[in-house]
Tab-separated table of C-alpha atoms and ligand atoms in Angstrom:
chain	number	residue	atom	x	y	z
A	1	MET	CA	12.325	29.030	-66.079
A	2	SER	CA	12.497	31.853	-67.570
A	3	LYS	CA	14.603	34.770	-65.915
A	4	THR	CA	12.997	37.662	-67.556
A	5	LYS	CA	9.936	38.400	-65.576
A	6	GLY	CA	9.338	42.809	-66.379
A	7	LYS	CA	7.420	44.918	-64.844
A	8	GLN	CA	4.529	43.706	-63.903
A	9	LEU	CA	0.885	44.966	-62.592
A	10	ILE	CA	-1.785	43.142	-60.762
A	11	ILE	CA	-5.082	45.102	-60.223
A	12	PRO	CA	-7.173	42.633	-57.412
A	13	LYS	CA	-10.523	43.546	-55.865
A	14	ARG	CA	-9.154	44.020	-52.591
A	15	ILE	CA	-5.381	42.646	-51.143
A	16	VAL	CA	-5.268	41.163	-47.851
A	17	THR	CA	-1.550	41.415	-46.286
A	18	ALA	CA	-0.812	39.563	-43.936
A	19	ASP	CA	1.281	42.768	-42.320
A	20	PRO	CA	1.404	43.808	-38.914
A	21	LYS	CA	-1.433	45.695	-39.147
A	22	ASP	CA	-3.037	42.673	-40.869
A	23	SER	CA	-4.195	45.384	-43.229
A	24	ILE	CA	-7.037	44.951	-46.287
A	25	LEU	CA	-6.644	47.601	-48.687
A	26	LYS	CA	-9.180	48.289	-51.400
A	27	GLY	CA	-8.294	50.116	-54.579
A	28	TYR	CA	-4.903	49.236	-55.085
A	29	ALA	CA	-2.567	47.128	-57.020
A	30	VAL	CA	0.827	45.729	-56.777
A	31	GLU	CA	3.843	46.499	-59.091
A	32	ILE	CA	5.717	43.795	-59.349
A	33	LEU	CA	9.314	44.429	-61.022
A	34	ASP	CA	10.972	41.182	-61.975
A	35	ASN	CA	10.703	38.820	-58.310
A	36	LYS	CA	9.704	41.320	-55.982
A	37	ILE	CA	6.922	43.484	-55.482
A	38	SER	CA	8.123	46.944	-55.672
A	39	SER	CA	5.133	49.663	-54.732
A	40	LEU	CA	1.525	49.411	-54.129
A	41	ILE	CA	0.135	52.133	-55.259
A	42	THR	CA	-3.985	53.127	-55.666
A	43	THR	CA	-5.552	52.894	-58.322
A	44	ASP	CA	-6.003	56.053	-59.250
A	45	LYS	CA	-2.150	56.607	-60.071
A	46	ILE	CA	-2.106	54.009	-62.622
A	47	GLU	CA	-0.126	54.626	-66.128
A	48	THR	CA	-0.476	50.864	-67.620
A	49	LYS	CA	1.842	51.970	-70.779
A	50	LYS	CA	4.554	51.432	-68.190
A	51	TYR	CA	3.654	47.817	-67.722
A	52	ASP	CA	5.225	44.727	-69.779
A	53	GLU	CA	1.827	42.797	-68.499
A	54	VAL	CA	-0.559	44.667	-67.020
A	55	TYR	CA	-3.838	41.933	-64.173
A	56	ASP	CA	-6.860	43.391	-64.275
A	57	ALA	CA	-8.634	41.065	-61.517
A	58	LYS	CA	-10.984	42.798	-59.908
A	59	ASN	CA	-12.982	40.474	-59.221
A	60	LEU	CA	-10.753	38.470	-56.946
A	61	THR	CA	-8.357	38.563	-53.891
A	62	LEU	CA	-5.328	39.064	-53.697
A	63	ILE	CA	-3.425	37.260	-51.040
A	64	PRO	CA	-0.133	36.199	-50.227
A	65	GLY	CA	1.142	32.294	-51.531
A	66	PHE	CA	0.784	30.152	-49.071
A	67	ILE	CA	3.175	27.916	-46.890
A	68	GLN	CA	3.415	24.250	-45.906
A	69	THR	CA	5.777	23.837	-43.221
A	70	HIS	CA	5.528	19.671	-43.479
A	71	VAL	CA	5.344	18.162	-46.711
A	72	HIS	CA	6.157	14.639	-48.075
A	73	LEU	CA	6.139	15.202	-51.674
A	74	SER	CA	7.408	11.638	-52.367
A	75	GLN	CA	4.463	10.045	-51.257
A	76	THR	CA	1.785	11.407	-53.388
A	77	LEU	CA	1.524	8.168	-54.837
A	78	PHE	CA	1.074	5.883	-52.593
A	79	ARG	CA	-2.492	8.013	-51.762
A	80	GLY	CA	-5.175	5.775	-50.580
A	81	LEU	CA	-2.952	2.863	-50.777
A	82	ALA	CA	-2.375	2.813	-46.354
A	83	GLU	CA	-5.416	3.197	-45.245
A	84	ASP	CA	-7.198	2.744	-41.487
A	85	LEU	CA	-3.617	2.027	-39.389
A	86	HIS	CA	-2.244	3.708	-36.431
A	87	LEU	CA	1.088	5.518	-37.339
A	88	LEU	CA	4.072	2.837	-36.281
A	89	GLU	CA	1.795	-0.269	-38.575
A	90	TRP	CA	1.850	2.513	-40.873
A	91	LEU	CA	5.086	2.602	-41.540
A	92	ARG	CA	5.912	-0.618	-41.236
A	93	LEU	CA	2.964	-2.491	-43.206
A	94	LYS	CA	3.015	0.026	-46.360
A	95	ILE	CA	4.747	3.650	-46.403
A	96	PHE	CA	8.184	2.550	-45.820
A	97	PRO	CA	8.283	-0.288	-48.450
A	98	PHE	CA	6.302	1.937	-50.667
A	99	GLU	CA	9.535	4.439	-50.448
A	100	ASN	CA	12.017	1.307	-50.590
A	101	ALA	CA	11.096	0.997	-53.878
A	102	HIS	CA	11.071	4.614	-55.207
A	103	ASP	CA	13.675	3.973	-58.394
A	104	GLU	CA	14.338	7.675	-59.829
A	105	SER	CA	11.140	7.117	-62.726
A	106	SER	CA	8.980	6.824	-59.534
A	107	LEU	CA	9.944	9.709	-57.117
A	108	LYS	CA	9.940	12.234	-60.283
A	109	ILE	CA	6.480	11.277	-61.326
A	110	ALA	CA	5.638	11.438	-57.469
A	111	THR	CA	7.630	14.887	-56.595
A	112	GLN	CA	5.549	16.465	-60.111
A	113	LEU	CA	2.364	15.506	-58.863
A	114	SER	CA	2.930	16.981	-55.089
A	115	ILE	CA	3.932	20.268	-56.779
A	116	ASN	CA	1.063	20.431	-59.228
A	117	GLU	CA	-1.443	19.721	-56.392
A	118	LEU	CA	-0.226	22.126	-53.950
A	119	LEU	CA	0.964	24.704	-56.196
A	120	LEU	CA	-2.962	24.378	-57.746
A	121	GLY	CA	-4.202	24.822	-54.505
A	122	GLY	CA	-1.513	28.285	-53.579
A	123	THR	CA	1.050	27.048	-51.681
A	124	THR	CA	3.950	28.459	-52.949
A	125	THR	CA	6.851	28.082	-50.123
A	126	LEU	CA	6.845	24.237	-48.282
A	127	LEU	CA	9.527	22.461	-46.194
A	128	ASP	CA	9.152	18.753	-47.740
A	129	MET	CA	10.923	15.817	-45.699
A	130	GLY	CA	12.494	14.278	-48.515
A	131	THR	CA	12.613	10.511	-48.674
A	132	LEU	CA	16.560	8.022	-48.320
A	133	ARG	CA	17.338	8.071	-51.571
A	134	TYR	CA	18.012	10.101	-55.225
A	135	GLY	CA	16.972	13.066	-53.235
A	136	GLU	CA	19.132	15.015	-56.145
A	137	VAL	CA	15.449	14.553	-58.416
A	138	VAL	CA	13.513	16.104	-56.077
A	139	PHE	CA	15.936	18.830	-56.094
A	140	LYS	CA	15.932	19.040	-59.977
A	141	GLU	CA	11.879	18.924	-60.062
A	142	MET	CA	11.354	21.816	-57.127
A	143	ILE	CA	14.169	24.166	-59.368
A	144	ASP	CA	11.903	23.299	-62.854
A	145	SER	CA	8.695	23.367	-61.111
A	146	GLY	CA	9.610	27.376	-59.832
A	147	ILE	CA	8.239	26.132	-55.996
A	148	ARG	CA	9.696	27.555	-53.790
A	149	GLY	CA	11.174	25.692	-50.500
A	150	PHE	CA	13.537	23.382	-48.725
A	151	THR	CA	14.070	19.563	-49.128
A	152	GLY	CA	16.389	17.419	-48.203
A	153	LYS	CA	17.537	13.657	-47.830
A	154	CYS	CA	15.456	11.797	-45.260
A	155	LEU	CA	17.809	9.995	-42.372
A	156	MET	CA	17.421	7.346	-41.333
A	157	ASP	CA	20.422	4.932	-40.134
A	158	VAL	CA	18.742	2.432	-37.915
A	159	ASN	CA	15.084	0.754	-38.760
A	160	ASP	CA	13.508	-1.658	-36.630
A	161	LEU	CA	10.337	-1.475	-38.855
A	162	TYR	CA	11.591	-2.396	-42.037
A	163	LEU	CA	15.399	-3.405	-42.170
A	164	GLU	CA	15.629	-2.831	-45.539
A	165	PHE	CA	15.119	0.685	-45.856
A	166	LYS	CA	18.027	2.171	-44.252
A	167	SER	CA	21.893	3.365	-45.043
A	168	SER	CA	24.759	3.633	-43.101
A	169	THR	CA	25.925	6.484	-41.380
A	170	GLU	CA	28.537	7.050	-42.662
A	171	GLU	CA	26.824	6.945	-46.351
A	172	GLU	CA	23.970	9.610	-44.670
A	173	ILE	CA	26.991	12.047	-43.852
A	174	LYS	CA	28.349	11.594	-47.137
A	175	ASP	CA	24.918	12.057	-49.406
A	176	ILE	CA	23.783	14.617	-47.284
A	177	GLN	CA	27.309	16.909	-48.050
A	178	ASN	CA	27.100	16.391	-51.623
A	179	LEU	CA	23.337	17.255	-52.302
A	180	ALA	CA	23.943	20.514	-49.791
A	181	LYS	CA	26.477	21.467	-51.009
A	182	ASN	CA	25.151	21.461	-54.715
A	183	PHE	CA	21.513	22.392	-53.866
A	184	HIS	CA	21.446	24.832	-51.063
A	185	ASN	CA	20.759	28.241	-51.605
A	186	SER	CA	20.534	27.493	-55.556
A	187	GLU	CA	17.694	29.740	-57.600
A	188	GLU	CA	18.909	32.540	-55.821
A	189	GLY	CA	18.007	31.270	-52.510
A	190	ARG	CA	14.584	30.004	-54.088
A	191	ILE	CA	15.659	25.967	-52.873
A	192	LYS	CA	17.141	25.417	-49.628
A	193	TYR	CA	18.174	22.641	-47.979
A	194	SER	CA	16.581	21.211	-44.821
A	195	PHE	CA	18.746	18.144	-42.534
A	196	SER	CA	15.798	15.757	-42.072
A	197	PRO	CA	16.016	12.638	-39.396
A	198	ARG	CA	13.083	10.721	-39.669
A	199	PHE	CA	12.525	10.655	-36.452
A	200	VAL	CA	14.243	9.451	-33.265
A	201	LEU	CA	13.153	5.763	-33.488
A	202	SER	CA	15.368	5.915	-36.977
A	203	CYS	CA	18.579	7.905	-36.254
A	204	THR	CA	21.766	7.461	-34.336
A	205	GLU	CA	21.941	9.757	-31.787
A	206	GLY	CA	25.548	10.113	-33.427
A	207	LEU	CA	24.121	11.242	-36.662
A	208	LEU	CA	21.468	13.229	-35.009
A	209	LYS	CA	23.914	15.163	-33.362
A	210	GLU	CA	26.721	15.479	-36.271
A	211	ILE	CA	23.859	16.989	-38.754
A	212	LYS	CA	23.680	20.268	-36.297
A	213	GLU	CA	26.920	20.428	-36.683
A	214	ILE	CA	27.410	20.394	-40.172
A	215	MET	CA	23.811	22.278	-41.138
A	216	LYS	CA	26.889	25.366	-39.632
A	217	ASP	CA	28.164	25.419	-42.743
A	218	TYR	CA	24.738	26.006	-44.604
A	219	LEU	CA	23.387	29.375	-43.294
A	220	GLY	CA	19.571	29.348	-43.519
A	221	SER	CA	19.007	25.871	-43.948
A	222	ILE	CA	16.077	23.547	-41.190
A	223	TYR	CA	16.809	20.778	-39.022
A	224	HIS	CA	13.386	18.986	-39.818
A	225	THR	CA	11.870	15.994	-38.052
A	226	HIS	CA	8.454	14.112	-36.789
A	227	SER	CA	8.313	14.381	-33.014
A	228	SER	CA	5.696	13.356	-30.441
A	229	GLU	CA	2.854	12.251	-33.153
A	230	ASN	CA	1.791	9.049	-30.988
A	231	VAL	CA	1.424	7.493	-28.255
A	232	ASP	CA	3.154	3.939	-28.966
A	233	GLU	CA	6.451	6.140	-30.947
A	234	ILE	CA	6.771	7.760	-28.287
A	235	ASN	CA	6.479	5.292	-25.694
A	236	GLU	CA	8.863	3.014	-27.322
A	237	VAL	CA	10.892	6.935	-27.099
A	238	ARG	CA	10.948	6.940	-22.764
A	239	LYS	CA	12.041	2.761	-24.164
A	240	ARG	CA	14.912	3.176	-25.125
A	241	PHE	CA	16.411	6.751	-23.539
A	242	GLN	CA	14.534	7.462	-20.563
A	243	ARG	CA	13.304	10.525	-22.021
A	244	GLU	CA	10.156	12.200	-23.459
A	245	ASN	CA	10.838	13.340	-27.192
A	246	ILE	CA	11.470	16.595	-27.183
A	247	GLU	CA	13.477	16.054	-23.546
A	248	TYR	CA	16.037	14.107	-25.187
A	249	PHE	CA	16.699	16.062	-28.537
A	250	ASN	CA	17.352	18.800	-26.211
A	251	SER	CA	19.759	16.436	-23.855
A	252	ILE	CA	21.708	16.237	-27.558
A	253	GLY	CA	21.449	19.412	-28.043
A	254	VAL	CA	19.424	19.816	-31.504
A	255	LEU	CA	16.845	21.931	-30.525
A	256	ASP	CA	17.125	26.232	-31.392
A	257	ASP	CA	15.023	27.997	-33.800
A	258	HIS	CA	16.230	26.330	-36.466
A	259	THR	CA	14.452	22.549	-35.859
A	260	VAL	CA	11.000	22.306	-37.003
A	261	LEU	CA	9.206	19.235	-35.738
A	262	ALA	CA	6.085	18.038	-37.468
A	263	HIS	CA	3.123	17.100	-34.819
A	264	CYS	CA	3.888	17.462	-30.942
A	265	VAL	CA	0.763	16.025	-30.359
A	266	HIS	CA	1.786	14.763	-27.117
A	267	THR	CA	4.203	17.058	-25.342
A	268	SER	CA	5.035	17.165	-21.279
A	269	ALA	CA	5.093	20.846	-19.525
A	270	ASN	CA	8.713	19.982	-19.904
A	271	GLU	CA	9.066	19.523	-22.844
A	272	ARG	CA	6.523	22.921	-23.585
A	273	LYS	CA	9.376	24.806	-21.796
A	274	MET	CA	11.933	23.630	-23.895
A	275	LEU	CA	10.670	24.551	-26.918
A	276	LYS	CA	9.653	27.968	-25.827
A	277	GLU	CA	13.070	28.440	-24.679
A	278	LYS	CA	14.577	27.390	-27.587
A	279	ASP	CA	12.434	28.949	-29.778
A	280	THR	CA	11.771	25.576	-31.579
A	281	ARG	CA	8.873	25.382	-34.274
A	282	ILE	CA	6.348	23.180	-34.595
A	283	ALA	CA	4.294	22.211	-37.908
A	284	HIS	CA	0.981	20.871	-36.811
A	285	CYS	CA	-1.075	18.516	-39.384
A	286	PRO	CA	-4.425	18.220	-37.836
A	287	SER	CA	-5.081	16.082	-40.669
A	288	ALA	CA	-3.160	13.394	-40.744
A	289	ASN	CA	-3.233	13.237	-36.488
A	290	MET	CA	-6.905	12.308	-36.836
A	291	LYS	CA	-6.636	10.272	-39.900
A	292	LEU	CA	-3.524	7.617	-38.083
A	293	GLY	CA	-5.862	8.222	-34.895
A	294	SER	CA	-2.600	10.021	-33.287
A	295	GLY	CA	-4.992	12.856	-30.744
A	296	ILE	CA	-5.155	16.489	-30.782
A	297	ALA	CA	-2.413	18.687	-30.640
A	298	PRO	CA	-2.688	20.996	-27.717
A	299	ILE	CA	-2.149	24.285	-30.168
A	300	PRO	CA	-3.954	26.521	-28.484
A	301	GLN	CA	-1.784	25.837	-25.167
A	302	TYR	CA	0.906	26.178	-27.763
A	303	LEU	CA	0.144	29.680	-28.663
A	304	LYS	CA	-0.874	30.781	-25.627
A	305	GLU	CA	3.010	30.106	-24.217
A	306	GLY	CA	4.623	31.896	-27.388
A	307	ILE	CA	6.056	28.659	-29.025
A	308	SER	CA	6.075	28.964	-32.856
A	309	VAL	CA	3.204	26.569	-34.852
A	310	THR	CA	2.335	26.263	-38.446
A	311	LEU	CA	0.422	24.362	-40.641
A	312	GLY	CA	1.283	21.385	-43.065
A	313	ALA	CA	-0.450	18.966	-44.939
A	314	ASP	CA	1.982	15.917	-44.245
A	315	GLY	CA	1.265	13.538	-46.637
A	316	ALA	CA	-0.895	12.157	-49.566
A	317	PRO	CA	-1.246	8.601	-47.221
A	318	CYS	CA	-1.874	10.043	-44.044
A	319	ASN	CA	-4.241	13.476	-45.395
A	320	ASN	CA	-5.682	12.298	-48.371
A	321	ASN	CA	-4.857	15.383	-49.265
A	322	LEU	CA	-2.329	18.616	-49.701
A	323	SER	CA	-4.712	20.940	-49.845
A	324	ILE	CA	-4.038	23.944	-47.192
A	325	PHE	CA	-7.409	24.599	-47.095
A	326	ASN	CA	-8.231	21.260	-45.279
A	327	GLU	CA	-5.521	21.904	-42.863
A	328	MET	CA	-6.974	25.481	-41.729
A	329	ARG	CA	-10.102	24.568	-41.783
A	330	LEU	CA	-9.671	21.778	-39.597
A	331	ALA	CA	-6.789	23.492	-37.673
A	332	SER	CA	-9.458	25.579	-36.164
A	333	LEU	CA	-12.237	23.364	-35.471
A	334	ILE	CA	-11.463	20.392	-33.493
A	335	GLN	CA	-10.093	23.244	-30.605
A	336	LYS	CA	-13.450	24.318	-30.351
A	337	PRO	CA	-15.055	21.818	-28.785
A	338	VAL	CA	-12.482	21.722	-26.092
A	339	HIS	CA	-11.056	25.462	-25.997
A	340	GLY	CA	-14.529	26.857	-26.468
A	341	THR	CA	-15.901	28.890	-29.919
A	342	GLY	CA	-12.487	31.766	-29.725
A	343	ALA	CA	-9.928	29.621	-29.845
A	344	MET	CA	-8.224	29.682	-33.181
A	345	GLY	CA	-9.730	32.514	-35.011
A	346	ALA	CA	-10.127	31.861	-38.819
A	347	LYS	CA	-7.093	35.570	-38.873
A	348	THR	CA	-5.257	34.042	-36.709
A	349	ILE	CA	-4.886	30.401	-38.843
A	350	PHE	CA	-4.940	32.332	-41.939
A	351	ARG	CA	-1.625	33.986	-40.430
A	352	MET	CA	-0.475	30.692	-39.397
A	353	ALA	CA	-0.566	29.382	-42.728
A	354	THR	CA	1.063	32.696	-44.634
A	355	ILE	CA	3.323	35.141	-42.192
A	356	GLU	CA	3.699	32.855	-38.918
A	357	GLY	CA	4.639	29.550	-41.445
A	358	ALA	CA	7.434	32.400	-43.468
A	359	LYS	CA	8.676	33.041	-39.638
A	360	ALA	CA	9.378	29.798	-39.203
A	361	LEU	CA	11.382	28.796	-42.095
A	362	HIS	CA	13.266	32.367	-41.323
A	363	LEU	CA	12.004	33.968	-44.676
A	364	GLN	CA	9.276	36.231	-42.801
A	365	ASP	CA	12.157	38.946	-45.191
A	366	GLU	CA	11.359	37.356	-48.327
A	367	VAL	CA	7.770	35.769	-48.159
A	368	GLY	CA	4.814	35.565	-45.827
A	369	SER	CA	3.198	38.655	-46.720
A	370	ILE	CA	2.322	41.361	-48.944
A	371	GLU	CA	4.798	43.753	-48.566
A	372	VAL	CA	6.998	46.348	-50.740
A	373	GLY	CA	10.504	45.126	-51.242
A	374	LYS	CA	9.118	41.205	-50.684
A	375	LYS	CA	9.507	38.711	-53.037
A	376	ALA	CA	5.936	38.165	-55.132
A	377	ASP	CA	4.962	34.829	-54.718
A	378	LEU	CA	0.962	35.472	-55.177
A	379	VAL	CA	-2.331	33.920	-54.801
A	380	LEU	CA	-5.327	35.708	-56.439
A	381	ILE	CA	-8.740	33.605	-54.892
A	382	ASP	CA	-11.720	34.201	-56.240
A	383	LEU	CA	-14.373	34.967	-52.643
A	384	ASP	CA	-16.910	35.575	-54.557
A	385	SER	CA	-17.903	32.663	-55.344
A	386	HIS	CA	-21.682	30.721	-54.976
A	387	ASP	CA	-20.146	28.879	-51.451
A	388	ASN	CA	-18.742	32.067	-50.039
A	389	SER	CA	-20.435	35.071	-48.176
A	390	TYR	CA	-22.496	37.440	-49.722
A	391	SER	CA	-20.993	40.021	-47.567
A	392	ASP	CA	-18.458	42.931	-48.800
A	393	ASP	CA	-16.778	43.449	-45.475
A	394	ASP	CA	-13.583	43.326	-45.267
A	395	GLU	CA	-12.960	41.349	-41.629
A	396	LYS	CA	-15.293	38.864	-43.099
A	397	VAL	CA	-12.582	37.131	-45.670
A	398	TYR	CA	-10.579	35.621	-43.217
A	399	SER	CA	-13.275	33.094	-42.478
A	400	ASP	CA	-14.030	33.068	-45.637
A	401	ILE	CA	-10.500	32.275	-46.768
A	402	VAL	CA	-10.693	29.441	-43.689
A	403	PHE	CA	-13.903	28.175	-43.735
A	404	SER	CA	-15.881	28.424	-47.084
A	405	SER	CA	-12.993	28.344	-49.677
A	406	SER	CA	-11.342	25.017	-51.268
A	407	ASN	CA	-8.284	24.853	-54.057
A	408	GLN	CA	-12.077	24.628	-56.944
A	409	ASN	CA	-11.312	28.878	-55.838
A	410	ILE	CA	-7.753	29.785	-56.533
A	411	LYS	CA	-7.499	30.933	-59.663
A	412	ASP	CA	-3.991	32.700	-60.490
A	413	VAL	CA	-0.578	31.684	-58.478
A	414	MET	CA	2.804	33.176	-58.635
A	415	VAL	CA	6.036	32.189	-57.306
A	416	ASP	CA	9.003	34.391	-57.631
A	417	GLY	CA	7.601	36.886	-60.067
A	418	GLN	CA	6.544	34.102	-62.362
A	419	TRP	CA	3.185	33.061	-63.193
A	420	LEU	CA	2.832	29.178	-62.649
A	421	VAL	CA	-0.862	28.781	-61.964
A	422	LYS	CA	-3.165	30.959	-64.856
A	423	GLU	CA	-7.591	30.435	-64.264
A	424	ARG	CA	-6.586	27.212	-62.354
A	425	GLU	CA	-4.654	25.874	-65.342
A	426	SER	CA	-0.572	24.973	-63.885
A	427	LEU	CA	1.520	26.335	-66.937
A	428	ILE	CA	4.239	23.016	-65.880
A	429	TYR	CA	2.212	20.140	-65.694
A	430	ASP	CA	0.231	18.925	-68.603
A	431	GLN	CA	-2.556	17.161	-66.391
A	432	LYS	CA	-3.537	14.308	-67.747
A	433	GLU	CA	0.554	13.386	-68.880
A	434	ILE	CA	1.319	13.775	-65.227
A	435	ILE	CA	-1.458	11.917	-63.639
A	436	SER	CA	-0.857	8.922	-66.560
A	437	LYS	CA	2.684	8.391	-66.033
A	438	GLY	CA	1.861	8.451	-61.938
A	439	LYS	CA	-0.715	5.992	-62.955
A	440	ALA	CA	2.148	3.746	-65.017
A	441	GLU	CA	4.720	4.411	-62.584
A	442	LEU	CA	2.950	2.842	-59.614
A	443	LYS	CA	1.741	-0.279	-61.369
A	444	LYS	CA	5.571	-0.819	-61.625
A	445	LEU	CA	6.484	-0.011	-58.406
A	446	LEU	CA	4.296	-2.322	-56.255
A	447	LYS	CA	5.243	-4.839	-58.787
A	448	ARG	CA	9.238	-4.041	-57.005
A	449	LEU	CA	7.485	-4.689	-53.707
B	1	ZN	ZN1	5.603	13.750	-41.992
């Protein structure tokens, strides 16, 4: 990526900041110096000659880039190939064999297709679960694409569901040491390492504990795993450890404020107490929870108890989409029949997909809102299209974004001061090329099964 970004100015119709006051600004422009927001200035004070680039976006709304705290970049090639199954069967019959059949070329195109889809939908920061092999391929693609986020090797040193798809504890430790040393905080901190044990049933206790120790050498890294997603899974955890999933994590000392647990659909009052006490973060993935028949996570309860909740699309084969808009909409709607129409309002959801995501990943000083000094991770969205509301009232922007919009409304996307999507066109990937490569690599991969 080019490092020279110069001085840019964006003049939008309005700015939805997601700052602590939820300010919505009209008559303001955003000045960007290199990769940071250097000033918010009133439009009457603009001197266009001062800038290398001025973008007059007066029909568009400027919002912070979306943050997804649980995705699987490696799985996008498998979209549509693992339908109508519960979690453990979905893993055993489909996902583990598919991921096991990845080579470097198929993983590279899967990662490109994922990042392409995420960027076109306005997601600028992600937390990826990785896969068992070729972790460096994912890092290199994240670096080259310009997106922000965390990835790491998906750790599996036991696997009763699919025996071939695992590694030894020693190899897992060696690999993550290499990857973390090479890639953590690369690209001036845009890329970070996430230690990613897949879930309790795929890791020995020794591995789960040791990586928490190794994390201490990599400040700002994240411990990212799945937890308490499905009833069969938690029954199996109970059988093995005589404890609930989160109680087990707590007993081995891996819960803290740098741990992100995907799902947490089934939790007890005692587990919720532990999540709160340890300030552990939850990545809520409502589409995946519905599609795999896992259940509805008690998110209003978590929020009431002061537990951090953010959003992720999970993987393409359990969604089947990586759109934050689907997750935002569902996260709100699935709770209303039980918790009342006042639960999970649009502004709460919008914050979960922006600033709360940043806080969960300890990136709140850098991204998640539009404030002076933060990195320029910005999205321009058209809220005046035929499928949005016809009122210009400020407060309705949240429901327009959460309930009425889709990826189609996203026009321009900037990460770290660099345009990656302009006028709905990716500036990174040739669409025809990556789709045809994806199809060709998938064909080859399926022959390797
Ligand atoms: Zn997942």
